[in-house]
PDB file of C-alpha atoms in Angstrom:
ATOM      1  CA  MET A   7    -213.308 109.012 -52.598  1.00 36.00           C
ATOM      2  CA  VAL A   8    -210.024 107.252 -52.303  1.00 36.00           C
ATOM      3  CA  LEU A   9    -211.127 104.183 -54.250  1.00 36.00           C
ATOM      4  CA  LEU A  10    -212.629 106.431 -56.867  1.00 34.00           C
ATOM      5  CA  THR A  11    -209.414 108.037 -57.959  1.00 33.00           C
ATOM      6  CA  SER A  12    -207.249 106.318 -60.596  1.00 31.00           C
ATOM      7  CA  MET A  13    -204.926 103.669 -58.953  1.00 30.00           C
ATOM      8  CA  SER A  14    -202.149 101.499 -60.757  1.00 30.00           C
ATOM      9  CA  ALA A  15    -201.730  97.709 -59.963  1.00 31.00           C
ATOM     10  CA  VAL A  16    -198.655  96.609 -57.775  1.00 33.00           C
ATOM     11  CA  SER A  17    -197.506  93.061 -57.200  1.00 33.00           C
ATOM     12  CA  GLN A  18    -198.326  91.132 -54.158  1.00 34.00           C
ATOM     13  CA  GLU A  19    -194.771  90.809 -53.024  1.00 35.00           C
ATOM     14  CA  ASN A  20    -194.953  94.302 -51.713  1.00 42.00           C
ATOM     15  CA  ALA A  21    -197.552  93.260 -49.345  1.00 40.00           C
ATOM     16  CA  VAL A  22    -195.914  90.022 -48.280  1.00 40.00           C
ATOM     17  CA  ASP A  23    -192.767  92.324 -47.569  1.00 44.00           C
ATOM     18  CA  THR A  24    -194.550  94.131 -44.694  1.00 47.00           C
ATOM     19  CA  THR A  25    -197.520  91.885 -43.628  1.00 48.00           C
ATOM     20  CA  GLY A  26    -196.994  88.331 -44.609  1.00 51.00           C
ATOM     21  CA  CYS A  27    -199.636  85.881 -45.717  1.00 58.00           C
ATOM     22  CA  ASP A  28    -202.419  84.185 -43.753  1.00 61.00           C
ATOM     23  CA  VAL A  29    -202.573  87.103 -40.955  1.00 83.00           C
ATOM     24  CA  GLY A  30    -205.289  89.224 -39.897  1.00 90.00           C
ATOM     25  CA  TRP A  31    -205.854  92.840 -38.984  1.00 95.00           C
ATOM     26  CA  LEU A  32    -204.759  92.913 -35.473  1.00 96.00           C
ATOM     27  CA  TRP A  33    -200.844  93.222 -34.529  1.00 97.00           C
ATOM     28  CA  GLU A  34    -198.835  93.478 -31.623  1.00 97.00           C
ATOM     29  CA  ILE A  35    -196.192  96.238 -31.116  1.00 98.00           C
ATOM     30  CA  SER A  36    -193.326  95.862 -28.470  1.00 97.00           C
ATOM     31  CA  GLY A  37    -189.622  96.283 -28.133  1.00 97.00           C
ATOM     32  CA  ASN A  38    -187.827  99.712 -28.596  1.00 96.00           C
ATOM     33  CA  GLY A  39    -187.947 100.375 -24.750  1.00 95.00           C
ATOM     34  CA  LEU A  40    -191.869  99.695 -24.483  1.00 97.00           C
ATOM     35  CA  GLN A  41    -192.833  98.501 -21.216  1.00 94.00           C
ATOM     36  CA  LYS A  42    -195.924  96.781 -22.135  1.00 96.00           C
ATOM     37  CA  LYS A  43    -197.288  95.810 -25.595  1.00 97.00           C
ATOM     38  CA  SER A  44    -199.511  97.979 -27.705  1.00 98.00           C
ATOM     39  CA  TYR A  45    -201.746  96.968 -30.711  1.00 98.00           C
ATOM     40  CA  LEU A  46    -202.198  97.848 -34.259  1.00 98.00           C
ATOM     41  CA  PHE A  47    -205.675  97.084 -35.856  1.00 97.00           C
ATOM     42  CA  GLY A  48    -206.736  97.394 -39.153  1.00 95.00           C
ATOM     43  CA  THR A  49    -210.316  98.482 -39.134  1.00 94.00           C
ATOM     44  CA  CYS A  50    -212.983  98.891 -42.146  1.00 90.00           C
ATOM     45  CA  HIS A  51    -214.627 102.285 -42.627  1.00 80.00           C
ATOM     46  CA  GLY A  52    -217.670 100.081 -44.036  1.00 64.00           C
ATOM     47  CA  GLU A  53    -219.858 102.249 -46.121  1.00 57.00           C
ATOM     48  CA  GLY A  54    -222.683  99.947 -47.410  1.00 64.00           C
ATOM     49  CA  HIS A  55    -222.192  97.451 -44.586  1.00 81.00           C
ATOM     50  CA  ASN A  56    -223.768  97.664 -40.975  1.00 86.00           C
ATOM     51  CA  PHE A  57    -221.171  95.937 -39.031  1.00 91.00           C
ATOM     52  CA  THR A  58    -222.304  94.528 -35.630  1.00 93.00           C
ATOM     53  CA  ARG A  59    -220.822  94.102 -32.605  1.00 95.00           C
ATOM     54  CA  GLU A  60    -220.682  90.333 -32.907  1.00 96.00           C
ATOM     55  CA  GLU A  61    -218.661  90.827 -35.999  1.00 95.00           C
ATOM     56  CA  LEU A  62    -216.433  93.186 -34.199  1.00 95.00           C
ATOM     57  CA  LEU A  63    -215.437  90.890 -31.256  1.00 96.00           C
ATOM     58  CA  GLY A  64    -215.440  88.068 -33.824  1.00 94.00           C
ATOM     59  CA  ILE A  65    -212.068  89.299 -34.879  1.00 94.00           C
ATOM     60  CA  SER A  66    -209.454  86.769 -33.579  1.00 91.00           C
ATOM     61  CA  GLY A  67    -207.733  88.426 -30.627  1.00 94.00           C
ATOM     62  CA  LEU A  68    -209.507  91.827 -30.558  1.00 96.00           C
ATOM     63  CA  ASP A  69    -211.428  90.970 -27.308  1.00 96.00           C
ATOM     64  CA  ASP A  70    -208.273  90.207 -25.506  1.00 95.00           C
ATOM     65  CA  ALA A  71    -206.146  92.970 -26.764  1.00 96.00           C
ATOM     66  CA  LEU A  72    -209.216  95.589 -25.757  1.00 97.00           C
ATOM     67  CA  ASN A  73    -208.645  94.256 -22.212  1.00 96.00           C
ATOM     68  CA  ASN A  74    -205.222  95.013 -22.237  1.00 96.00           C
ATOM     69  CA  VAL A  75    -205.143  98.800 -23.268  1.00 98.00           C
ATOM     70  CA  LYS A  76    -205.900 102.260 -21.485  1.00 97.00           C
ATOM     71  CA  ALA A  77    -206.615 103.913 -25.103  1.00 97.00           C
ATOM     72  CA  VAL A  78    -207.766 103.463 -28.388  1.00 97.00           C
ATOM     73  CA  LEU A  79    -206.307 105.720 -31.142  1.00 96.00           C
ATOM     74  CA  PHE A  80    -208.679 106.341 -34.073  1.00 94.00           C
ATOM     75  CA  GLU A  81    -208.369 108.196 -37.457  1.00 88.00           C
ATOM     76  CA  GLY A  82    -209.349 112.121 -36.918  1.00 75.00           C
ATOM     77  CA  GLY A  83    -212.306 111.285 -39.927  1.00 54.00           C
ATOM     78  CA  MET A  84    -213.895 108.838 -37.483  1.00 46.00           C
ATOM     79  CA  ASN A  85    -214.080 111.583 -34.534  1.00 42.00           C
ATOM     80  CA  THR A  86    -218.165 112.285 -34.484  1.00 44.00           C
ATOM     81  CA  GLU A  87    -217.477 115.099 -31.852  1.00 46.00           C
ATOM     82  CA  ILE A  88    -217.192 117.890 -34.370  1.00 45.00           C
ATOM     83  CA  SER A  89    -217.546 121.177 -33.051  1.00 48.00           C
ATOM     84  CA  LYS A  90    -220.273 123.432 -34.139  1.00 48.00           C
ATOM     85  CA  ALA A  91    -218.067 125.784 -35.834  1.00 51.00           C
ATOM     86  CA  ASP A  92    -216.363 122.772 -38.000  1.00 53.00           C
ATOM     87  CA  SER A  93    -219.862 121.505 -38.627  1.00 51.00           C
ATOM     88  CA  ALA A  94    -221.330 124.894 -39.509  1.00 59.00           C
ATOM     89  CA  ALA A  95    -218.221 125.610 -41.861  1.00 61.00           C
ATOM     90  CA  ILE A  96    -218.414 122.440 -43.840  1.00 57.00           C
ATOM     91  CA  ILE A  97    -222.235 122.643 -44.096  1.00 58.00           C
ATOM     92  CA  SER A  98    -221.551 125.853 -45.575  1.00 67.00           C
ATOM     93  CA  GLU A  99    -219.235 124.954 -48.232  1.00 66.00           C
ATOM     94  CA  VAL A 100    -221.408 122.200 -48.958  1.00 64.00           C
ATOM     95  CA  GLU A 101    -224.428 124.198 -49.525  1.00 70.00           C
ATOM     96  CA  LYS A 102    -222.280 126.811 -51.563  1.00 75.00           C
ATOM     97  CA  THR A 103    -221.270 124.204 -53.958  1.00 74.00           C
ATOM     98  CA  MET A 104    -224.746 122.614 -54.323  1.00 74.00           C
ATOM     99  CA  LYS A 105    -226.171 126.018 -54.971  1.00 79.00           C
ATOM    100  CA  ASN A 106    -223.556 126.850 -57.634  1.00 80.00           C
ATOM    101  CA  LEU A 107    -224.408 123.289 -59.040  1.00 82.00           C
ATOM    102  CA  ALA A 108    -228.112 124.043 -58.884  1.00 82.00           C
ATOM    103  CA  HIS A 109    -227.667 127.222 -60.826  1.00 87.00           C
ATOM    104  CA  PRO A 110    -224.675 126.823 -63.216  1.00 90.00           C
ATOM    105  CA  GLY A 111    -223.127 129.833 -64.406  1.00 90.00           C
ATOM    106  CA  ALA A 112    -221.108 130.342 -67.658  1.00 92.00           C
ATOM    107  CA  GLU A 113    -218.217 128.256 -66.327  1.00 89.00           C
ATOM    108  CA  TYR A 114    -220.355 125.088 -66.355  1.00 91.00           C
ATOM    109  CA  MET A 115    -222.009 125.512 -69.383  1.00 95.00           C
ATOM    110  CA  MET A 116    -220.970 123.791 -72.661  1.00 95.00           C
ATOM    111  CA  PRO A 117    -219.399 126.341 -75.240  1.00 94.00           C
ATOM    112  CA  GLU A 118    -221.522 126.904 -78.172  1.00 93.00           C
ATOM    113  CA  GLY A 119    -221.228 124.210 -81.039  1.00 92.00           C
ATOM    114  CA  LYS A 120    -219.866 121.576 -78.548  1.00 93.00           C
ATOM    115  CA  TYR A 121    -221.509 118.494 -78.245  1.00 94.00           C
ATOM    116  CA  TYR A 122    -220.736 115.366 -76.059  1.00 96.00           C
ATOM    117  CA  LYS A 123    -221.111 112.684 -78.554  1.00 96.00           C
ATOM    118  CA  PRO A 124    -217.955 113.455 -80.587  1.00 96.00           C
ATOM    119  CA  LEU A 125    -215.980 113.740 -77.397  1.00 96.00           C
ATOM    120  CA  PHE A 126    -216.320 110.238 -76.432  1.00 96.00           C
ATOM    121  CA  ASP A 127    -213.826 107.259 -77.674  1.00 94.00           C
ATOM    122  CA  THR A 128    -217.035 105.144 -78.871  1.00 96.00           C
ATOM    123  CA  VAL A 129    -220.612 105.405 -79.298  1.00 97.00           C
ATOM    124  CA  ALA A 130    -221.105 102.792 -76.724  1.00 96.00           C
ATOM    125  CA  HIS A 131    -219.246 105.057 -74.211  1.00 96.00           C
ATOM    126  CA  PHE A 132    -221.530 107.869 -75.183  1.00 97.00           C
ATOM    127  CA  ASN A 133    -224.526 105.819 -74.746  1.00 97.00           C
ATOM    128  CA  GLU A 134    -223.807 104.755 -71.407  1.00 95.00           C
ATOM    129  CA  VAL A 135    -223.165 108.130 -69.913  1.00 96.00           C
ATOM    130  CA  ASN A 136    -226.213 109.710 -71.974  1.00 96.00           C
ATOM    131  CA  LYS A 137    -228.607 107.032 -70.162  1.00 95.00           C
ATOM    132  CA  PHE A 138    -227.270 107.495 -66.690  1.00 93.00           C
ATOM    133  CA  LEU A 139    -227.224 111.199 -66.678  1.00 95.00           C
ATOM    134  CA  TYR A 140    -230.653 111.459 -68.495  1.00 94.00           C
ATOM    135  CA  TYR A 141    -232.547 108.662 -66.334  1.00 92.00           C
ATOM    136  CA  GLN A 142    -229.941 108.265 -63.040  1.00 86.00           C
ATOM    137  CA  MET A 143    -229.266 112.356 -62.641  1.00 88.00           C
ATOM    138  CA  LYS A 144    -232.762 112.893 -63.797  1.00 90.00           C
ATOM    139  CA  ASP A 145    -231.446 115.818 -66.210  1.00 93.00           C
ATOM    140  CA  PRO A 146    -233.083 115.766 -69.604  1.00 94.00           C
ATOM    141  CA  GLU A 147    -230.805 118.806 -70.756  1.00 94.00           C
ATOM    142  CA  TYR A 148    -227.772 117.303 -69.081  1.00 95.00           C
ATOM    143  CA  TRP A 149    -225.894 118.185 -72.339  1.00 95.00           C
ATOM    144  CA  LYS A 150    -226.036 121.893 -71.839  1.00 95.00           C
ATOM    145  CA  LYS A 151    -223.656 121.521 -68.832  1.00 95.00           C
ATOM    146  CA  ASN A 152    -220.015 120.836 -69.374  1.00 95.00           C
ATOM    147  CA  PRO A 153    -217.835 117.877 -68.509  1.00 95.00           C
ATOM    148  CA  ARG A 154    -216.347 119.757 -65.576  1.00 92.00           C
ATOM    149  CA  TYR A 155    -219.902 120.461 -64.104  1.00 92.00           C
ATOM    150  CA  TRP A 156    -220.480 116.741 -64.252  1.00 93.00           C
ATOM    151  CA  LEU A 157    -217.384 115.640 -62.684  1.00 91.00           C
ATOM    152  CA  THR A 158    -217.957 117.608 -59.621  1.00 86.00           C
ATOM    153  CA  ARG A 159    -221.562 116.648 -59.349  1.00 86.00           C
ATOM    154  CA  MET A 160    -220.523 112.942 -59.584  1.00 85.00           C
ATOM    155  CA  ARG A 161    -217.924 113.495 -56.808  1.00 79.00           C
ATOM    156  CA  LEU A 162    -220.478 114.982 -54.578  1.00 75.00           C
ATOM    157  CA  TYR A 163    -223.104 112.103 -55.772  1.00 74.00           C
ATOM    158  CA  MET A 164    -220.618 109.600 -54.650  1.00 70.00           C
ATOM    159  CA  ALA A 165    -219.784 111.313 -51.290  1.00 64.00           C
ATOM    160  CA  PHE A 166    -223.012 112.354 -50.042  1.00 60.00           C
ATOM    161  CA  GLY A 167    -226.037 110.727 -52.238  1.00 57.00           C
ATOM    162  CA  MET A 168    -225.532 107.295 -51.436  1.00 52.00           C
ATOM    163  CA  ARG A 169    -226.806 105.233 -48.723  1.00 50.00           C
ATOM    164  CA  ARG A 170    -224.202 104.937 -45.695  1.00 58.00           C
ATOM    165  CA  GLY A 171    -223.762 101.704 -43.554  1.00 72.00           C
ATOM    166  CA  THR A 172    -222.634 101.576 -39.896  1.00 82.00           C
ATOM    167  CA  PRO A 173    -218.519 101.513 -40.016  1.00 85.00           C
ATOM    168  CA  LEU A 174    -216.699  99.164 -37.790  1.00 91.00           C
ATOM    169  CA  ASP A 175    -214.832 102.222 -36.429  1.00 90.00           C
ATOM    170  CA  VAL A 176    -218.089 103.370 -34.880  1.00 88.00           C
ATOM    171  CA  LYS A 177    -218.934  99.844 -33.326  1.00 93.00           C
ATOM    172  CA  LEU A 178    -215.206  99.792 -31.929  1.00 95.00           C
ATOM    173  CA  LYS A 179    -215.623 103.420 -30.498  1.00 93.00           C
ATOM    174  CA  GLN A 180    -218.912 102.261 -28.715  1.00 94.00           C
ATOM    175  CA  GLU A 181    -217.130  99.140 -27.373  1.00 97.00           C
ATOM    176  CA  THR A 182    -214.264 101.490 -26.426  1.00 96.00           C
ATOM    177  CA  VAL A 183    -216.412 103.638 -24.171  1.00 94.00           C
ATOM    178  CA  LYS A 184    -218.318 100.764 -22.901  1.00 96.00           C
ATOM    179  CA  ARG A 185    -215.317  99.333 -21.368  1.00 97.00           C
ATOM    180  CA  GLY A 186    -214.137 102.627 -20.102  1.00 97.00           C
ATOM    181  CA  ILE A 187    -211.162 102.878 -22.541  1.00 97.00           C
ATOM    182  CA  GLU A 188    -210.272 106.376 -23.458  1.00 96.00           C
ATOM    183  CA  PRO A 189    -210.603 107.222 -27.240  1.00 93.00           C
ATOM    184  CA  ARG A 190    -207.961 109.467 -28.816  1.00 93.00           C
ATOM    185  CA  TYR A 191    -207.117 110.504 -32.186  1.00 91.00           C
ATOM    186  CA  VAL A 192    -203.913 110.215 -34.422  1.00 92.00           C
ATOM    187  CA  GLU A 193    -204.929 113.322 -36.139  1.00 86.00           C
ATOM    188  CA  GLU A 194    -207.219 116.434 -35.819  1.00 74.00           C
ATOM    189  CA  ARG A 195    -210.703 115.793 -37.071  1.00 57.00           C
ATOM    190  CA  ASP A 196    -210.723 118.893 -39.139  1.00 50.00           C
ATOM    191  CA  GLU A 197    -207.391 118.004 -40.790  1.00 50.00           C
ATOM    192  CA  ILE A 198    -208.792 115.131 -42.672  1.00 52.00           C
ATOM    193  CA  GLY A 199    -212.406 116.301 -43.183  1.00 50.00           C
ATOM    194  CA  ASN A 200    -211.229 119.684 -44.702  1.00 49.00           C
ATOM    195  CA  SER A 201    -208.756 117.826 -46.909  1.00 51.00           C
ATOM    196  CA  LEU A 202    -211.338 115.229 -48.320  1.00 54.00           C
ATOM    197  CA  PHE A 203    -213.968 117.805 -48.725  1.00 57.00           C
ATOM    198  CA  SER A 204    -211.576 120.025 -50.409  1.00 59.00           C
ATOM    199  CA  LYS A 205    -210.712 117.495 -52.860  1.00 61.00           C
ATOM    200  CA  ILE A 206    -214.399 117.132 -53.733  1.00 61.00           C
ATOM    201  CA  THR A 207    -214.735 120.860 -54.483  1.00 62.00           C
ATOM    202  CA  ASP A 208    -211.361 121.217 -55.993  1.00 68.00           C
ATOM    203  CA  THR A 209    -211.398 121.476 -59.820  1.00 73.00           C
ATOM    204  CA  SER A 210    -208.127 122.618 -60.286  1.00 78.00           C
ATOM    205  CA  VAL A 211    -206.870 119.099 -61.730  1.00 80.00           C
ATOM    206  CA  ILE A 212    -209.935 119.067 -63.876  1.00 86.00           C
ATOM    207  CA  ASP A 213    -209.268 122.577 -65.396  1.00 86.00           C
ATOM    208  CA  THR A 214    -205.979 121.620 -66.574  1.00 90.00           C
ATOM    209  CA  MET A 215    -207.666 118.427 -68.706  1.00 92.00           C
ATOM    210  CA  SER A 216    -208.697 119.166 -72.163  1.00 94.00           C
ATOM    211  CA  MET A 217    -212.413 118.568 -72.466  1.00 94.00           C
ATOM    212  CA  LYS A 218    -212.015 115.316 -74.104  1.00 95.00           C
ATOM    213  CA  GLU A 219    -210.024 114.151 -71.053  1.00 95.00           C
ATOM    214  CA  GLN A 220    -212.739 115.299 -68.834  1.00 94.00           C
ATOM    215  CA  VAL A 221    -215.509 113.160 -70.918  1.00 96.00           C
ATOM    216  CA  LYS A 222    -212.919 110.243 -70.454  1.00 94.00           C
ATOM    217  CA  SER A 223    -212.909 110.725 -66.856  1.00 92.00           C
ATOM    218  CA  LEU A 224    -216.626 111.409 -66.583  1.00 94.00           C
ATOM    219  CA  TYR A 225    -217.248 107.783 -68.292  1.00 94.00           C
ATOM    220  CA  LYS A 226    -215.000 105.787 -65.997  1.00 90.00           C
ATOM    221  CA  ILE A 227    -216.893 107.126 -62.910  1.00 87.00           C
ATOM    222  CA  VAL A 228    -220.224 106.721 -64.327  1.00 90.00           C
ATOM    223  CA  HIS A 229    -219.306 103.210 -65.896  1.00 87.00           C
ATOM    224  CA  TYR A 230    -217.939 102.114 -62.308  1.00 77.00           C
ATOM    225  CA  VAL A 231    -221.381 103.184 -60.750  1.00 77.00           C
ATOM    226  CA  ILE A 232    -223.395 101.272 -63.424  1.00 79.00           C
ATOM    227  CA  ASN A 233    -221.369  98.043 -63.131  1.00 74.00           C
ATOM    228  CA  ASN A 234    -221.387  98.016 -59.634  1.00 61.00           C
ATOM    229  CA  ASP A 235    -224.968  98.742 -59.378  1.00 56.00           C
ATOM    230  CA  SER A 236    -224.179 101.199 -56.782  1.00 52.00           C
ATOM    231  CA  VAL A 237    -221.085 102.193 -54.714  1.00 54.00           C
ATOM    232  CA  ASN A 238    -222.532 100.488 -51.809  1.00 57.00           C
ATOM    233  CA  SER A 239    -222.409  97.178 -53.371  1.00 64.00           C
ATOM    234  CA  TYR A 240    -218.464  97.691 -53.861  1.00 63.00           C
ATOM    235  CA  PHE A 241    -218.021  98.583 -50.151  1.00 67.00           C
ATOM    236  CA  GLN A 242    -220.252  95.564 -49.159  1.00 76.00           C
ATOM    237  CA  ALA A 243    -218.027  93.209 -51.228  1.00 79.00           C
ATOM    238  CA  PHE A 244    -214.911  94.949 -49.554  1.00 82.00           C
ATOM    239  CA  ALA A 245    -216.591  94.282 -46.118  1.00 86.00           C
ATOM    240  CA  ASN A 246    -217.094  90.642 -46.843  1.00 88.00           C
ATOM    241  CA  VAL A 247    -213.517  90.124 -47.662  1.00 89.00           C
ATOM    242  CA  TYR A 248    -212.268  92.213 -44.599  1.00 91.00           C
ATOM    243  CA  LEU A 249    -214.390  89.912 -42.349  1.00 91.00           C
ATOM    244  CA  GLN A 250    -212.312  86.950 -43.584  1.00 91.00           C
ATOM    245  CA  ASN A 251    -209.441  88.610 -41.569  1.00 90.00           C
ATOM    246  CA  ASP A 252    -206.948  87.645 -43.916  1.00 88.00           C
ATOM    247  CA  THR A 253    -204.507  90.604 -45.450  1.00 86.00           C
ATOM    248  CA  CYS A 254    -203.342  88.628 -48.483  1.00 85.00           C
ATOM    249  CA  MET A 255    -206.979  88.083 -49.555  1.00 88.00           C
ATOM    250  CA  MET A 256    -207.572  91.767 -49.156  1.00 87.00           C
ATOM    251  CA  TRP A 257    -204.749  92.426 -51.245  1.00 85.00           C
ATOM    252  CA  GLN A 258    -205.824  90.053 -53.871  1.00 84.00           C
ATOM    253  CA  TYR A 259    -209.271  91.427 -54.038  1.00 83.00           C
ATOM    254  CA  LEU A 260    -207.905  94.953 -54.448  1.00 80.00           C
ATOM    255  CA  ASP A 261    -205.599  93.826 -57.067  1.00 77.00           C
ATOM    256  CA  ARG A 262    -208.444  92.214 -59.077  1.00 74.00           C
ATOM    257  CA  ALA A 263    -210.675  95.295 -58.756  1.00 67.00           C
ATOM    258  CA  GLY A 264    -207.913  97.393 -60.172  1.00 63.00           C
ATOM    259  CA  PHE A 265    -206.895  99.316 -56.991  1.00 64.00           C
ATOM    260  CA  VAL A 266    -203.690  99.643 -55.245  1.00 59.00           C
ATOM    261  CA  ALA A 267    -203.710  97.956 -51.633  1.00 56.00           C
ATOM    262  CA  GLY A 268    -201.235  99.947 -49.658  1.00 57.00           C
ATOM    263  CA  ALA A 269    -199.286 102.984 -49.988  1.00 50.00           C
ATOM    264  CA  GLU A 270    -197.685 102.423 -53.382  1.00 55.00           C
ATOM    265  CA  SER A 271    -200.127 104.209 -55.578  1.00 54.00           C
ATOM    266  CA  GLU A 272    -198.698 106.890 -57.778  1.00 54.00           C
ATOM    267  CA  ASP A 273    -201.867 108.740 -57.559  1.00 56.00           C
ATOM    268  CA  ASP A 274    -201.025 112.195 -55.699  1.00 57.00           C
ATOM    269  CA  ASP A 275    -204.217 112.433 -53.912  1.00 58.00           C
ATOM    270  CA  ASP A 276    -204.345 108.373 -52.808  1.00 61.00           C
ATOM    271  CA  HIS A 277    -200.662 108.889 -51.762  1.00 66.00           C
ATOM    272  CA  GLU A 278    -201.575 111.791 -49.747  1.00 69.00           C
ATOM    273  CA  LEU A 279    -204.652 110.084 -48.004  1.00 72.00           C
ATOM    274  CA  GLN A 280    -202.390 106.683 -47.413  1.00 77.00           C
ATOM    275  CA  TYR A 281    -198.580 107.407 -46.970  1.00 84.00           C
ATOM    276  CA  ASP A 282    -198.294 111.008 -46.029  1.00 86.00           C
ATOM    277  CA  ARG A 283    -200.838 110.387 -43.346  1.00 89.00           C
ATOM    278  CA  ASN A 284    -199.054 107.281 -42.044  1.00 92.00           C
ATOM    279  CA  VAL A 285    -195.725 109.221 -41.726  1.00 93.00           C
ATOM    280  CA  LYS A 286    -197.769 112.084 -39.624  1.00 92.00           C
ATOM    281  CA  TRP A 287    -199.267 109.654 -37.471  1.00 95.00           C
ATOM    282  CA  ILE A 288    -195.741 107.800 -36.451  1.00 97.00           C
ATOM    283  CA  PRO A 289    -194.577 110.629 -33.845  1.00 96.00           C
ATOM    284  CA  VAL A 290    -198.614 110.609 -32.162  1.00 95.00           C
ATOM    285  CA  ILE A 291    -198.306 106.996 -32.208  1.00 97.00           C
ATOM    286  CA  LYS A 292    -194.929 106.863 -30.481  1.00 98.00           C
ATOM    287  CA  GLU A 293    -195.925 109.365 -27.940  1.00 97.00           C
ATOM    288  CA  ASN A 294    -199.016 107.160 -26.873  1.00 97.00           C
ATOM    289  CA  ILE A 295    -197.530 103.862 -26.839  1.00 98.00           C
ATOM    290  CA  THR A 296    -194.565 105.105 -24.725  1.00 97.00           C
ATOM    291  CA  VAL A 297    -196.948 106.459 -21.722  1.00 96.00           C
ATOM    292  CA  SER A 298    -199.143 103.594 -21.789  1.00 96.00           C
ATOM    293  CA  PRO A 299    -200.505 100.388 -23.779  1.00 98.00           C
ATOM    294  CA  CYS A 300    -202.580 101.577 -26.526  1.00 98.00           C
ATOM    295  CA  MET A 301    -204.610 100.217 -29.694  1.00 98.00           C
ATOM    296  CA  VAL A 302    -204.075 102.042 -32.973  1.00 98.00           C
ATOM    297  CA  ALA A 303    -207.296 101.677 -34.887  1.00 97.00           C
ATOM    298  CA  VAL A 304    -206.934 102.869 -38.432  1.00 94.00           C
ATOM    299  CA  GLY A 305    -208.093 101.910 -41.875  1.00 91.00           C
ATOM    300  CA  CYS A 306    -207.193  98.670 -43.116  1.00 91.00           C
ATOM    301  CA  ARG A 307    -205.174  99.897 -46.185  1.00 87.00           C
ATOM    302  CA  HIS A 308    -202.757 101.862 -43.811  1.00 91.00           C
ATOM    303  CA  LEU A 309    -201.416  98.221 -42.739  1.00 92.00           C
ATOM    304  CA  MET A 310    -200.653  97.261 -46.461  1.00 88.00           C
ATOM    305  CA  GLY A 311    -197.648  97.747 -48.515  1.00 85.00           C
ATOM    306  CA  SER A 312    -193.970  98.878 -48.123  1.00 86.00           C
ATOM    307  CA  GLU A 313    -194.932 102.052 -46.624  1.00 88.00           C
ATOM    308  CA  SER A 314    -197.587 100.491 -44.222  1.00 92.00           C
ATOM    309  CA  LEU A 315    -197.665 101.693 -40.510  1.00 95.00           C
ATOM    310  CA  ILE A 316    -196.219  98.078 -39.810  1.00 95.00           C
ATOM    311  CA  ALA A 317    -193.420  99.073 -41.963  1.00 94.00           C
ATOM    312  CA  LEU A 318    -192.713 102.390 -40.586  1.00 96.00           C
ATOM    313  CA  LEU A 319    -193.030 101.335 -37.033  1.00 97.00           C
ATOM    314  CA  ARG A 320    -190.455  98.471 -37.739  1.00 97.00           C
ATOM    315  CA  ARG A 321    -188.151 101.182 -39.344  1.00 96.00           C
ATOM    316  CA  GLU A 322    -188.491 103.106 -35.969  1.00 97.00           C
ATOM    317  CA  GLY A 323    -187.025  99.904 -33.834  1.00 97.00           C
ATOM    318  CA  TYR A 324    -190.174  98.634 -32.886  1.00 98.00           C
ATOM    319  CA  THR A 325    -191.110  94.777 -33.311  1.00 97.00           C
ATOM    320  CA  VAL A 326    -194.566  94.483 -35.243  1.00 97.00           C
ATOM    321  CA  GLU A 327    -195.887  91.115 -35.276  1.00 95.00           C
ATOM    322  CA  PRO A 328    -199.219  89.165 -35.868  1.00 94.00           C
ATOM    323  CA  PHE A 329    -201.292  89.014 -32.523  1.00 91.00           C
ATOM    324  CA  LYS A 330    -200.467  85.870 -30.512  1.00 78.00           C
ATOM    325  CA  LYS A 331    -203.479  84.679 -28.814  1.00 64.00           C
ATOM    326  CA  LYS A 332    -202.207  83.153 -25.224  1.00 59.00           C
TER     327      LYS A 332
END
């Protein structure tokens, strides 16, 4: 979902500022009164790629670092131990939204006399969306529903309708349990889960847009899916770059793809999911690494940019440097 928001480009200098070049995803945290080193590890959530244990332990220094920690702190979104109540609530919301889309009311229908084609910037844009909604979404009468309907439907399609791989985080959690290391979390599962799902179903921003603006946004999403074959092809490419274990290579890749690598994004949703969470995590990280050596394992984008976890921990007085294999 983060990758589907509009993001503005930033210079690579911001990445160099906090992470440097030719370094990987594993960092050492020391100083500021710590008795033993802790670690910061940028993971890959990895939809579209089935990460293996060999790929996980092939990341330079990770095996050694795991041998030196008492706990691994994951993102709350990676906590698969969801309570029955939480699970039921999420399923209920999904089903409610799906039901509304399956039997759309007046709020999802095109006004009388309004048609899609004149709303598009070009005929080519219209033809692309027309073909996708007719054949891919299998709705010959798609034109009866308004753009608000299709923007909501596409969000659900991207979030739940695509094939999923095995995230690196899952493999890391399995390895953590296997070694007798305690899994912990930098946030509550329902915090991020509810936040992400609310963004899918929330139409408040869409409702402030004119119908022409809604159509423009719809075209961007459809064009992205078509030209990447599927969302999974993008994430597969992302995983391939990630496995090179080079932060600058990832920054360049994201920049070429038109995405902001770090927390410099001016998009409110993206900023909330990146920088705002980084700030919330710092007290939790400090509390845990003070008690015992830990590994903080979160998505690699949280390690990139001028408001990364690396930058924030340094401002707190810690020394954060690339892992140095002995």
